[in-house]
Short mmCIF file of N, CA and C in Angstrom, two decimals:
data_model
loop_
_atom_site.label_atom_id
_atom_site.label_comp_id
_atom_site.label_asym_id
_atom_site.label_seq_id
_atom_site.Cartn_x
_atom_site.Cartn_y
_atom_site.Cartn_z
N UNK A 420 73.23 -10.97 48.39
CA UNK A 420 71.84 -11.35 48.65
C UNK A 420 71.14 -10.16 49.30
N UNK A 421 69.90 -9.80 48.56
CA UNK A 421 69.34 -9.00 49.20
C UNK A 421 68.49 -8.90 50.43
N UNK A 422 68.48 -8.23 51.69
CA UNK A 422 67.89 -8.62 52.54
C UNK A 422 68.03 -7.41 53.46
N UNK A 423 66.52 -7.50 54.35
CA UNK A 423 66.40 -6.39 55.05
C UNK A 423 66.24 -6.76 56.89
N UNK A 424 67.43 -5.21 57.53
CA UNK A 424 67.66 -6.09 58.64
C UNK A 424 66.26 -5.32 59.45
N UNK A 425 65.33 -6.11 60.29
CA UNK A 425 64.36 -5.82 60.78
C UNK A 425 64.43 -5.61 62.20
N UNK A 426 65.42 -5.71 62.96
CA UNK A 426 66.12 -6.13 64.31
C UNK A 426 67.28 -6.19 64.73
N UNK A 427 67.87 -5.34 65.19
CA UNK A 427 69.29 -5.67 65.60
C UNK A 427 69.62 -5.30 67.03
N UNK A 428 70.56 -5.96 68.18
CA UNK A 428 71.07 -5.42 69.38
C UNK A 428 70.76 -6.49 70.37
N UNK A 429 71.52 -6.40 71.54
CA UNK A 429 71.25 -7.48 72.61
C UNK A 429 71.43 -8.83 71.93
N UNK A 430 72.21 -8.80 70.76
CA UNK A 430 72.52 -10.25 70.63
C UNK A 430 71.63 -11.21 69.71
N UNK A 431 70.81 -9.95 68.88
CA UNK A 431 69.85 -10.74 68.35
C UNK A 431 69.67 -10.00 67.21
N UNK A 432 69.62 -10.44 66.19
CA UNK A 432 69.33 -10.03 64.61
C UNK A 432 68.48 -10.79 64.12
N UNK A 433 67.85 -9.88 62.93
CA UNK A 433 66.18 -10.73 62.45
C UNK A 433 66.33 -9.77 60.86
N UNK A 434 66.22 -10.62 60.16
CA UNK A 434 66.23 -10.16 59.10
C UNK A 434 65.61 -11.15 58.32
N UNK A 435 64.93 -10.21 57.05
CA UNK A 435 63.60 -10.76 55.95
C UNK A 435 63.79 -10.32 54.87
N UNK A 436 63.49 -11.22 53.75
CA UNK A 436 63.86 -11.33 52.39
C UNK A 436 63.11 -11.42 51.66
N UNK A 437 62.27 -10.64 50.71
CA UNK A 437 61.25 -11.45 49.74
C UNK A 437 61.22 -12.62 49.56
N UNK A 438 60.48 -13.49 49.65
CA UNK A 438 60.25 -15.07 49.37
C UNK A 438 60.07 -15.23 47.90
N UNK A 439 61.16 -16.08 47.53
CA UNK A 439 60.90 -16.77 45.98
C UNK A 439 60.07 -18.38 46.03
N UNK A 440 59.38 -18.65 45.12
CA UNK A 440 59.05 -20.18 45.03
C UNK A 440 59.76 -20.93 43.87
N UNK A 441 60.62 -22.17 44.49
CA UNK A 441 59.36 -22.60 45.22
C UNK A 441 60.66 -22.90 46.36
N UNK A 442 60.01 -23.32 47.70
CA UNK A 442 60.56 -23.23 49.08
C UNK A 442 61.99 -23.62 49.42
N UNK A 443 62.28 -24.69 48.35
CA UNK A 443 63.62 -25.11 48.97
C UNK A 443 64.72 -23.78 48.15
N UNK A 444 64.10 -22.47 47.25
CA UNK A 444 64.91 -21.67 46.59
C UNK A 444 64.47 -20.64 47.64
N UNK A 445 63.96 -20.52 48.38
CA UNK A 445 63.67 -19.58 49.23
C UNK A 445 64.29 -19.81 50.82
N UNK A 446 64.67 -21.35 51.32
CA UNK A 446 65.66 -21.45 52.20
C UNK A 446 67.01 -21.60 51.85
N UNK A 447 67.43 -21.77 50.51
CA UNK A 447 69.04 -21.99 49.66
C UNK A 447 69.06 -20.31 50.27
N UNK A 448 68.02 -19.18 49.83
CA UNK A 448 68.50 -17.66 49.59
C UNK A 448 68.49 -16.83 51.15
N UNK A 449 67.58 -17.86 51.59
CA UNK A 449 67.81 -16.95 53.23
C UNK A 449 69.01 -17.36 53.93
N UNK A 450 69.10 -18.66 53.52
CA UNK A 450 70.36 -18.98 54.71
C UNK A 450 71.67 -18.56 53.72
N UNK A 451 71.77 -18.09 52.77
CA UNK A 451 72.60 -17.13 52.37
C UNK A 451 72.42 -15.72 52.21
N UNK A 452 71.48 -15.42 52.83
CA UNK A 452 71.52 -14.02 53.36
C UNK A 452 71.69 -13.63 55.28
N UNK A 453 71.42 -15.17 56.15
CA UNK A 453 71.69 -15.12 57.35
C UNK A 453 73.29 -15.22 56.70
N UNK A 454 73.68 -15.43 56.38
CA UNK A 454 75.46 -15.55 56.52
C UNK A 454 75.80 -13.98 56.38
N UNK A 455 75.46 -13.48 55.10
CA UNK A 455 76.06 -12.32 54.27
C UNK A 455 75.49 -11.68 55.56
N UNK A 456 74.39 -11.29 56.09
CA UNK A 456 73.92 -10.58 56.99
C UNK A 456 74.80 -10.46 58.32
N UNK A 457 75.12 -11.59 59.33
CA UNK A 457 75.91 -11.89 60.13
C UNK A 457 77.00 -11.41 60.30
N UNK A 458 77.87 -11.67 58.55
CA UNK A 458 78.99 -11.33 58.63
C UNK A 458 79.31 -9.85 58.66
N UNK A 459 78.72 -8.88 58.71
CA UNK A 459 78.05 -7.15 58.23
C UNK A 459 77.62 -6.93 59.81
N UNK A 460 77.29 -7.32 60.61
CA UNK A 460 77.02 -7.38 61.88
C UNK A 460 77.97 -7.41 62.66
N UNK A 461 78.43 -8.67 62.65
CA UNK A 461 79.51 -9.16 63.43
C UNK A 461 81.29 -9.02 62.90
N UNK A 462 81.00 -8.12 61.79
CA UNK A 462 82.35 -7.81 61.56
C UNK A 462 83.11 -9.22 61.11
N UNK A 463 82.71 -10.39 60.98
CA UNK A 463 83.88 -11.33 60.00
C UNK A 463 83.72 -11.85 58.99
N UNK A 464 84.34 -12.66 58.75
CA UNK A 464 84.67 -13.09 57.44
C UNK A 464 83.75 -14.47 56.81
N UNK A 465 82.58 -13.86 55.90
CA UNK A 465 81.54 -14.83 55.46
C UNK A 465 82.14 -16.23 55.82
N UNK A 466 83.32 -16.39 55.29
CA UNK A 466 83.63 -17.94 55.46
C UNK A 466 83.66 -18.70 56.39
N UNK A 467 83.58 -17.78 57.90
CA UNK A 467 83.67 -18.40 59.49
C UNK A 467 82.44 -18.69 59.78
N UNK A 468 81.49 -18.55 58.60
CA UNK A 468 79.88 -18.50 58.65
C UNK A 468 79.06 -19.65 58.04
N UNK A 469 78.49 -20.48 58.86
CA UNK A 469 77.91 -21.56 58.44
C UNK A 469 76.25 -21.45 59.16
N UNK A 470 75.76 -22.13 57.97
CA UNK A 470 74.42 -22.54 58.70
C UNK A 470 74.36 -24.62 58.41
N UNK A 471 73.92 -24.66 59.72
CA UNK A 471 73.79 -26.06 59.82
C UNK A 471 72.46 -26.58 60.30
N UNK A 472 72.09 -27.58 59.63
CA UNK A 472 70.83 -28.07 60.26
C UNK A 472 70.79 -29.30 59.56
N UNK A 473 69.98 -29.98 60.90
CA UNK A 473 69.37 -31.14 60.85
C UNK A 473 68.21 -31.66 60.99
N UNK A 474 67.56 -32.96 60.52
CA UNK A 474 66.11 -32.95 60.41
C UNK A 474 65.50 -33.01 61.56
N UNK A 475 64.30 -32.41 62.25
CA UNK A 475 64.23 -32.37 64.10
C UNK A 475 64.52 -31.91 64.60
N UNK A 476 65.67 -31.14 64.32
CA UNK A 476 66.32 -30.39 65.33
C UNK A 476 66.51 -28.89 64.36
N UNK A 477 66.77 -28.02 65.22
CA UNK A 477 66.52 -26.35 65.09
C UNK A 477 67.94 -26.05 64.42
N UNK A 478 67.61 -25.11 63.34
CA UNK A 478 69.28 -24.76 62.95
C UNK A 478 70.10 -24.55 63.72
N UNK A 479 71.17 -24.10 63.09
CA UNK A 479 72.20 -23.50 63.93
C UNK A 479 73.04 -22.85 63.23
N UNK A 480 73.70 -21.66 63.74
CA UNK A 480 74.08 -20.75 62.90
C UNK A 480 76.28 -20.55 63.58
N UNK A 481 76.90 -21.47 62.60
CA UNK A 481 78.25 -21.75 63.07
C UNK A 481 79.23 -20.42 62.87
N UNK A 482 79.72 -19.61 64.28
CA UNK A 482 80.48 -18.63 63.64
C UNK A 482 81.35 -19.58 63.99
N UNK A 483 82.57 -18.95 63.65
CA UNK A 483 84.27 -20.20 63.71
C UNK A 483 83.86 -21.00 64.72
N UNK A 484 83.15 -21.82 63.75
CA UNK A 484 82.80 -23.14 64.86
C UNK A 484 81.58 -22.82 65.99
N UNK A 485 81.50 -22.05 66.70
CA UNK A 485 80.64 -22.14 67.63
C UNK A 485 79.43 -21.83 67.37
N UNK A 486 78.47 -22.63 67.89
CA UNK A 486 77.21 -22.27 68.03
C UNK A 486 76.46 -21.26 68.10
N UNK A 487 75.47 -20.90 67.06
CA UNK A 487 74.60 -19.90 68.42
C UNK A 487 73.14 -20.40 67.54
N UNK A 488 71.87 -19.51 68.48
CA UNK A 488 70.32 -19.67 68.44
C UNK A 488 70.25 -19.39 66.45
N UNK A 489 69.32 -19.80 65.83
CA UNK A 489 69.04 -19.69 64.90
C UNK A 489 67.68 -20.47 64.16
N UNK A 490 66.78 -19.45 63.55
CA UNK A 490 65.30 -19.94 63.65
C UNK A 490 65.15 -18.99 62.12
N UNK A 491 64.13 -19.81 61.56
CA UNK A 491 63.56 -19.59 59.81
C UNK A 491 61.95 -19.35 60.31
N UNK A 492 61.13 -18.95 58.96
CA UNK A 492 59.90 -18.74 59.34
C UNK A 492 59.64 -18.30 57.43
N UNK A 493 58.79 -18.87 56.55
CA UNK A 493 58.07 -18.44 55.88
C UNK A 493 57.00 -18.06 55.30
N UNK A 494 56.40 -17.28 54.80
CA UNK A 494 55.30 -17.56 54.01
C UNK A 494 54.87 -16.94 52.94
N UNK A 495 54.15 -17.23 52.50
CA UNK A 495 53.88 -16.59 50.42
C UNK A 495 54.30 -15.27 51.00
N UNK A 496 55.66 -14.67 49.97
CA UNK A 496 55.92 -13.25 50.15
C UNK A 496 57.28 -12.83 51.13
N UNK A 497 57.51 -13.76 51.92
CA UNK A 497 58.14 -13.13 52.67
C UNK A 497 58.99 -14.54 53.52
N UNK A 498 60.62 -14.54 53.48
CA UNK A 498 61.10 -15.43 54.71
C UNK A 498 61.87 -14.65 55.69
N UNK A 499 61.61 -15.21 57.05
CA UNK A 499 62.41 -14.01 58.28
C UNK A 499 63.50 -15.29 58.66
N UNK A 500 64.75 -14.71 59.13
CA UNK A 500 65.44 -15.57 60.24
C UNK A 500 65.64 -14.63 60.85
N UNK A 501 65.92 -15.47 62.48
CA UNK A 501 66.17 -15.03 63.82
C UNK A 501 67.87 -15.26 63.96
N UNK A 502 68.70 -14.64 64.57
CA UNK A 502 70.04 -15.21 64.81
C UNK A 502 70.00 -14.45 66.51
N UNK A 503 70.25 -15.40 67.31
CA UNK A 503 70.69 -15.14 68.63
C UNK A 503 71.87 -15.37 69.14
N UNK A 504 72.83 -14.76 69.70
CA UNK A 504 74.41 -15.19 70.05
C UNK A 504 74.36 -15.66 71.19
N UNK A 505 73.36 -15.55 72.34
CA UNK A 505 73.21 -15.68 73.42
C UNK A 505 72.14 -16.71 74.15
N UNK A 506 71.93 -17.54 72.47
CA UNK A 506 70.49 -18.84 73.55
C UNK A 506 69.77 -19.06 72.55
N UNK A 507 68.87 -19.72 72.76
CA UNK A 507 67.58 -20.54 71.53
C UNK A 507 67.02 -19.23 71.25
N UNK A 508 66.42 -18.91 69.53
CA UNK A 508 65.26 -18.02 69.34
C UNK A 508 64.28 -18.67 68.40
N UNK A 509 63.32 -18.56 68.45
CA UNK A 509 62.26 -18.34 67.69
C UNK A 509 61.64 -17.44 66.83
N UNK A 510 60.84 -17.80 65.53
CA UNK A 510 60.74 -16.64 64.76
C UNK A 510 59.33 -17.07 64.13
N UNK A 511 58.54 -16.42 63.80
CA UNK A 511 57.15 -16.96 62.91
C UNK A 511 57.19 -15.83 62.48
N UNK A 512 56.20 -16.15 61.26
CA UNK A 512 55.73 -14.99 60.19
C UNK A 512 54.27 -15.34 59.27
N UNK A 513 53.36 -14.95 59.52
CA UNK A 513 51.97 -15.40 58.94
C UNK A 513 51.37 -14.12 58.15
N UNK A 514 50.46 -14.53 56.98
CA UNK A 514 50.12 -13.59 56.79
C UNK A 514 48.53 -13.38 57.48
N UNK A 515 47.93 -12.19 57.35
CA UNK A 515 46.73 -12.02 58.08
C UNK A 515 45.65 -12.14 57.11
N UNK A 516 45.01 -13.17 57.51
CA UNK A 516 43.90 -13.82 56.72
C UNK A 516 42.37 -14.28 57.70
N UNK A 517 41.60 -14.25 56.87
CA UNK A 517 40.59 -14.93 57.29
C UNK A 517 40.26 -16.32 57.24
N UNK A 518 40.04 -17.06 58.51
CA UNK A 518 40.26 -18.20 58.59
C UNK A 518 39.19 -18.79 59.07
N UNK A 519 38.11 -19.58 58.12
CA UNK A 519 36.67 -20.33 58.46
C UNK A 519 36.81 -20.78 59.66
N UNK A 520 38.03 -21.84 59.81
CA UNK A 520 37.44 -22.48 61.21
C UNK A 520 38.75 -21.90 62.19
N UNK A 521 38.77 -20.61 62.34
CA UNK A 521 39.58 -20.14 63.38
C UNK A 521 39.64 -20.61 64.85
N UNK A 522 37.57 -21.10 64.84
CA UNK A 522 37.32 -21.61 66.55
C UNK A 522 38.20 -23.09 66.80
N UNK A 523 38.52 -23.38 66.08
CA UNK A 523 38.87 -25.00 65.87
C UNK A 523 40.57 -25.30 66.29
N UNK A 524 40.93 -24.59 65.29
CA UNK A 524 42.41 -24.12 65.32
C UNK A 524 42.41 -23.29 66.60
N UNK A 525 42.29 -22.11 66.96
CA UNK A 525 42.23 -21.65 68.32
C UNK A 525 42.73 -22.72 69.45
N UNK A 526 41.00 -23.35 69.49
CA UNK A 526 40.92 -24.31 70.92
C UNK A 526 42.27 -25.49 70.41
N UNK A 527 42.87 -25.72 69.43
CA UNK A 527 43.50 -27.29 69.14
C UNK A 527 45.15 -26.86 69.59
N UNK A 528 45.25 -25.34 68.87
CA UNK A 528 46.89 -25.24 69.08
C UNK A 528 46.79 -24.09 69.74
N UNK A 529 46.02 -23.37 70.50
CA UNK A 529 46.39 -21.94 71.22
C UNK A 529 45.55 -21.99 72.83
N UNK A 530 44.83 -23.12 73.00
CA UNK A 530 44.27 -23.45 74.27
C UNK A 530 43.41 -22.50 74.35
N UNK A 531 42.56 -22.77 75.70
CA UNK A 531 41.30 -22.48 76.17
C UNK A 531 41.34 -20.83 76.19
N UNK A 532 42.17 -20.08 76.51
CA UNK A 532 41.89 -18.60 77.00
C UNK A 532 42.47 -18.19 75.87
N UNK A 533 42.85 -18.20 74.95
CA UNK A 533 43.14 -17.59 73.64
C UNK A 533 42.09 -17.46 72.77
N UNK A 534 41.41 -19.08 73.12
CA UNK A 534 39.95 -19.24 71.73
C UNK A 534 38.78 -17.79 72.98
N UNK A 535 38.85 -17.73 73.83
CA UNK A 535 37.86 -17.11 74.49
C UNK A 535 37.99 -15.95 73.77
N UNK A 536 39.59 -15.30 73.92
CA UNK A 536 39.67 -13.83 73.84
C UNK A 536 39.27 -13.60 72.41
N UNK A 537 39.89 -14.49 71.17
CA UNK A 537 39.42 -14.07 70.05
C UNK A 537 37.77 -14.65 69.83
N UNK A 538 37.31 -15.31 70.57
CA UNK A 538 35.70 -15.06 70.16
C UNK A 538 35.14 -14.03 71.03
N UNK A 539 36.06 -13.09 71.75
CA UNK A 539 35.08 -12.22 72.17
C UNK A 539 36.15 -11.05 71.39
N UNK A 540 36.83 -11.00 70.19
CA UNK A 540 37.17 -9.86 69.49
C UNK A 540 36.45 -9.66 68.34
N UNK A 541 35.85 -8.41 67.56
CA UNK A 541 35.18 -7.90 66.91
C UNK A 541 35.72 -8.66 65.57
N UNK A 542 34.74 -9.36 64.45
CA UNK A 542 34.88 -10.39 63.36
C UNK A 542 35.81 -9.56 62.59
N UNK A 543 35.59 -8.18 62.91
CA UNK A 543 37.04 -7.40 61.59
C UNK A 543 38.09 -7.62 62.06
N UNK A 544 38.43 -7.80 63.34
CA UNK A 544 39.74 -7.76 64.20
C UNK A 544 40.31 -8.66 64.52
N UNK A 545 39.38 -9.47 64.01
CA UNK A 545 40.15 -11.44 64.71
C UNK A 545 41.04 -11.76 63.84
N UNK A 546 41.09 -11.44 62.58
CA UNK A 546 42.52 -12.37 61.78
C UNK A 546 43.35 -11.42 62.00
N UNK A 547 44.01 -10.62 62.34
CA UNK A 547 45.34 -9.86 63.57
C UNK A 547 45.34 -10.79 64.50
N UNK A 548 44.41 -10.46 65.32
CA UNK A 548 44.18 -11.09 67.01
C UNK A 548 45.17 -12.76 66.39
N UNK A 549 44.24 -13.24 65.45
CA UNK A 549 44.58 -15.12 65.04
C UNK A 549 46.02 -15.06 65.23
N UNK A 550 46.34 -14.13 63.78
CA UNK A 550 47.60 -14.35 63.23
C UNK A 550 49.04 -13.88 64.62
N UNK A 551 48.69 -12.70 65.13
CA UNK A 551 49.28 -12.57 66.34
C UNK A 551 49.29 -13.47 67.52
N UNK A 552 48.45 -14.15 68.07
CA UNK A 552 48.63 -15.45 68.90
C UNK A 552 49.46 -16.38 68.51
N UNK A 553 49.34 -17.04 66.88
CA UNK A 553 49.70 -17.98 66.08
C UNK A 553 50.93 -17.93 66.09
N UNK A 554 51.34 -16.81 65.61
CA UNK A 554 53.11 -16.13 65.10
C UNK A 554 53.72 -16.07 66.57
N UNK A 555 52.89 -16.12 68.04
CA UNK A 555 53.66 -15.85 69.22
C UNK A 555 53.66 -17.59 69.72
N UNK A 556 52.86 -18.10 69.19
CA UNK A 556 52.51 -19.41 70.00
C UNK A 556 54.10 -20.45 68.88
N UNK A 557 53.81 -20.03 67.74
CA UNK A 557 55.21 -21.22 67.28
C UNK A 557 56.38 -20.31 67.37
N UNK A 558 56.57 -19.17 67.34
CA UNK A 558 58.18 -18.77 67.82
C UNK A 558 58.36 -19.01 69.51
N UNK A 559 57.68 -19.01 69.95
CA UNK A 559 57.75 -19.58 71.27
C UNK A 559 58.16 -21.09 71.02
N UNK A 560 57.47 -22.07 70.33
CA UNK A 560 57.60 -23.13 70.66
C UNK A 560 58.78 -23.55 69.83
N UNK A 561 59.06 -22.70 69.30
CA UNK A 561 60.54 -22.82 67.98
C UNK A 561 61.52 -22.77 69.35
N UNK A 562 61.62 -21.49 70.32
CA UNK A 562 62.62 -21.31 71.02
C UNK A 562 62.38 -21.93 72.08
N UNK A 563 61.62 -22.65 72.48
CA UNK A 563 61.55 -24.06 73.50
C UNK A 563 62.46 -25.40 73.16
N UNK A 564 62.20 -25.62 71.76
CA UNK A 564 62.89 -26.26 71.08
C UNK A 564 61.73 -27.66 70.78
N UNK A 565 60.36 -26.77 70.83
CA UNK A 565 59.25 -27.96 70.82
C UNK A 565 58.92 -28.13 69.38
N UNK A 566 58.22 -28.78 69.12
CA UNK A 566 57.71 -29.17 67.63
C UNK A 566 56.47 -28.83 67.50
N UNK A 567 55.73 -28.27 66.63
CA UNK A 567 54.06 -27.64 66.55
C UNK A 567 53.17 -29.04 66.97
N UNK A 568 52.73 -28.58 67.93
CA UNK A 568 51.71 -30.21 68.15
C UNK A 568 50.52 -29.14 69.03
N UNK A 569 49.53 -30.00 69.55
CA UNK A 569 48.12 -29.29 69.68
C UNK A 569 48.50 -29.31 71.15
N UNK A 570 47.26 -28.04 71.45
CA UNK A 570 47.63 -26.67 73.06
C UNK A 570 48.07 -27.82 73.97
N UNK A 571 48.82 -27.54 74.86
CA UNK A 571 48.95 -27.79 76.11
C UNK A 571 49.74 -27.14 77.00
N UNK A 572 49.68 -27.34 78.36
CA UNK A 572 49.39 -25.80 79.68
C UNK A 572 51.28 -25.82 80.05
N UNK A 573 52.35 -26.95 79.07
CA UNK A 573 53.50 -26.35 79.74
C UNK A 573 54.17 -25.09 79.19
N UNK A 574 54.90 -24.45 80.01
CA UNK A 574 55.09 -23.12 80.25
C UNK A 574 56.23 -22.97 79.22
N UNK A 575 56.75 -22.58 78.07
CA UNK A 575 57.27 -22.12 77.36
C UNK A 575 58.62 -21.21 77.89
N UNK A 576 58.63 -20.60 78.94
CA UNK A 576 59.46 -19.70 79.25
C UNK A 576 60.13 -18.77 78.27
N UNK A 577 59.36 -18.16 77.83
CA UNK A 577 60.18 -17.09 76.34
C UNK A 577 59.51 -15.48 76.67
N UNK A 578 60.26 -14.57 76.31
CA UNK A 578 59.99 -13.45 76.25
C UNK A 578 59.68 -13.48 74.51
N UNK A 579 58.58 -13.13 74.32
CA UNK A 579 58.00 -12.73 72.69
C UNK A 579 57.51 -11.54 72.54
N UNK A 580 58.43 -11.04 71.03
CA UNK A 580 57.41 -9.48 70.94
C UNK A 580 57.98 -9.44 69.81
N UNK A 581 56.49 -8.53 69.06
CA UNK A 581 56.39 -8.13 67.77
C UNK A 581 57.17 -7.58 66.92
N UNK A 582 57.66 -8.36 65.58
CA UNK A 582 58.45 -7.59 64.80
C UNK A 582 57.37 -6.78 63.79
N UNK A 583 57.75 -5.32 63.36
CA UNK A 583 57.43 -4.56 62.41
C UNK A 583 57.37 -5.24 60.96
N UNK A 584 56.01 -5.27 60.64
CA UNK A 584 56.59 -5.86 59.01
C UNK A 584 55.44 -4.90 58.16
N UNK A 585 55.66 -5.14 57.37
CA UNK A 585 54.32 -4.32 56.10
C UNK A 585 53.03 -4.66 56.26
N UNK A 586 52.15 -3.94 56.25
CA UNK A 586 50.55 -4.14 56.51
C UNK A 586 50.06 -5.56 55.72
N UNK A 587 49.32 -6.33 56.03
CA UNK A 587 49.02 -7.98 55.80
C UNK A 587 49.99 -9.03 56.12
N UNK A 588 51.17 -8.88 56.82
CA UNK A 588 51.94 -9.65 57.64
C UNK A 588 52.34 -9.34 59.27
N UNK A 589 52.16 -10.58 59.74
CA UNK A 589 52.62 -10.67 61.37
C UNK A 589 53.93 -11.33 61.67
N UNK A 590 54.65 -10.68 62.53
CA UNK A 590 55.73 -11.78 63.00
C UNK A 590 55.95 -11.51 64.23
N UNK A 591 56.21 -12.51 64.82
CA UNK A 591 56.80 -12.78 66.63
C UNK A 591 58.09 -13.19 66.89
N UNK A 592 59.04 -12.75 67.70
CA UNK A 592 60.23 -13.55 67.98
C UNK A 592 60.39 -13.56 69.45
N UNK A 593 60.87 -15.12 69.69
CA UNK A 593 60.73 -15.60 71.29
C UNK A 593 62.54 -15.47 71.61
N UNK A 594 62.84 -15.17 72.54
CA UNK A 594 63.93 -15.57 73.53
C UNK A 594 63.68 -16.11 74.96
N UNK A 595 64.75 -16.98 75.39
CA UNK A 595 64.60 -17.58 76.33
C UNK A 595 64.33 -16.29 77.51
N UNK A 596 63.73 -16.60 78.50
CA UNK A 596 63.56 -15.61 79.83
C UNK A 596 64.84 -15.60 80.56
N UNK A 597 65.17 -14.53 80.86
CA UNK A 597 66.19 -14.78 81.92
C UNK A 597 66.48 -14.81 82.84
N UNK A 598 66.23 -15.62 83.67
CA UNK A 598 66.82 -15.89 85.22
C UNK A 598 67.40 -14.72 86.20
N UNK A 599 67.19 -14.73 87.28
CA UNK A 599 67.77 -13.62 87.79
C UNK A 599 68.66 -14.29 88.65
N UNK A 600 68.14 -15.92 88.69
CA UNK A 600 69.35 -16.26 89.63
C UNK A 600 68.74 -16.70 91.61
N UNK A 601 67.69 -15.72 91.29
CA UNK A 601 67.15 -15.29 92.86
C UNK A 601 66.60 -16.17 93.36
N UNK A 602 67.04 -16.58 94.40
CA UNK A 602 66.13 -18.25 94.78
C UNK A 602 64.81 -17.58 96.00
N UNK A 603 64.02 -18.51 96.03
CA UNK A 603 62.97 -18.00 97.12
C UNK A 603 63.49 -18.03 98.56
#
């Protein structure tokens, strides 16, 4: 399976595949390229390599048996997965478009100080600005382990940052924050 790795180190690999249609041939080919990929990484044997999932709940990516973080993301052109060895991840991927009712969407799923900043960004610059909030706001809520539902003020706890992709696509990937442990 062909596939390109976009991310690797600290326990976390991200890799993206041309998207075929129609969708359920485009998650059959990624989650057989998270395996083939994994196993090229992690040095074993495809067969200790499972992807599992259930409806509601976030994949999961089985090396001999054990668990680890594992997150999908598509859209026309392009599917990413996230693989984390070390905790929940998140992954989005949008393309950058212009979007009529951006103010709407903004205020419904990205809350009050997001819709501000992109109505005060220049009309050429807002579908980046959109698509970059958007792609940070559901890989965040992928690696919360929340479900896309409209803004509200609880705290996500994820470190998110930009993956590199080809000019007219965005992607974000969240990991959990990490604790230092340090009590007040």
């Amino acid at each position: 399976m062909e596939h390109t790795v976009l991310l690797s180190g600290d326990g976390v690999l991200v890799i993206g595949i041309a998207a075929v249609l129609p969708r359920t041939e485009a998650r059959l080919r990624l989650r057989a390229a998270v395996r083939e990929a994994a196993a090229l990484w992690l040095k074993m044997d495809i067969g200790a390599i499972s992807v599992e999932s259930a409806p509601g709940a976030p994949p999961r990516l089985r090396l001999d048996g054990r668990g680890t973080g594992l997150s999908f993301s598509h859209d026309e052109g392009i599917s990413l997965a996230a693989v984390h060895l070390h905790g929940a991840v998140g992954i989005d991927v949008m393309r950058v478009q212009d979007i009529a009712d951006w103010e709407q969407v903004a205020r419904d799923y990205l809350g009050p100080q997001v819709a501000v900043e992109l109505g005060a960004c220049p009309a050429d610059q807002r579908p980046l600005a959109l698509a970059q909030a958007w792609t940070a706001r559901e890989a965040a809520l992928k690696c919360a382990g929340r479900q896309l539902a409209e803004w509200d003020d609880m705290p996500l706890n994820c470190n998110v940052l930009p993956i590199a992709l080809e000019d007219g696509f965005v992607a974000m990937l969240a990991t959990p924050r990490k604790t230092t442990g340090v009590g007040p």
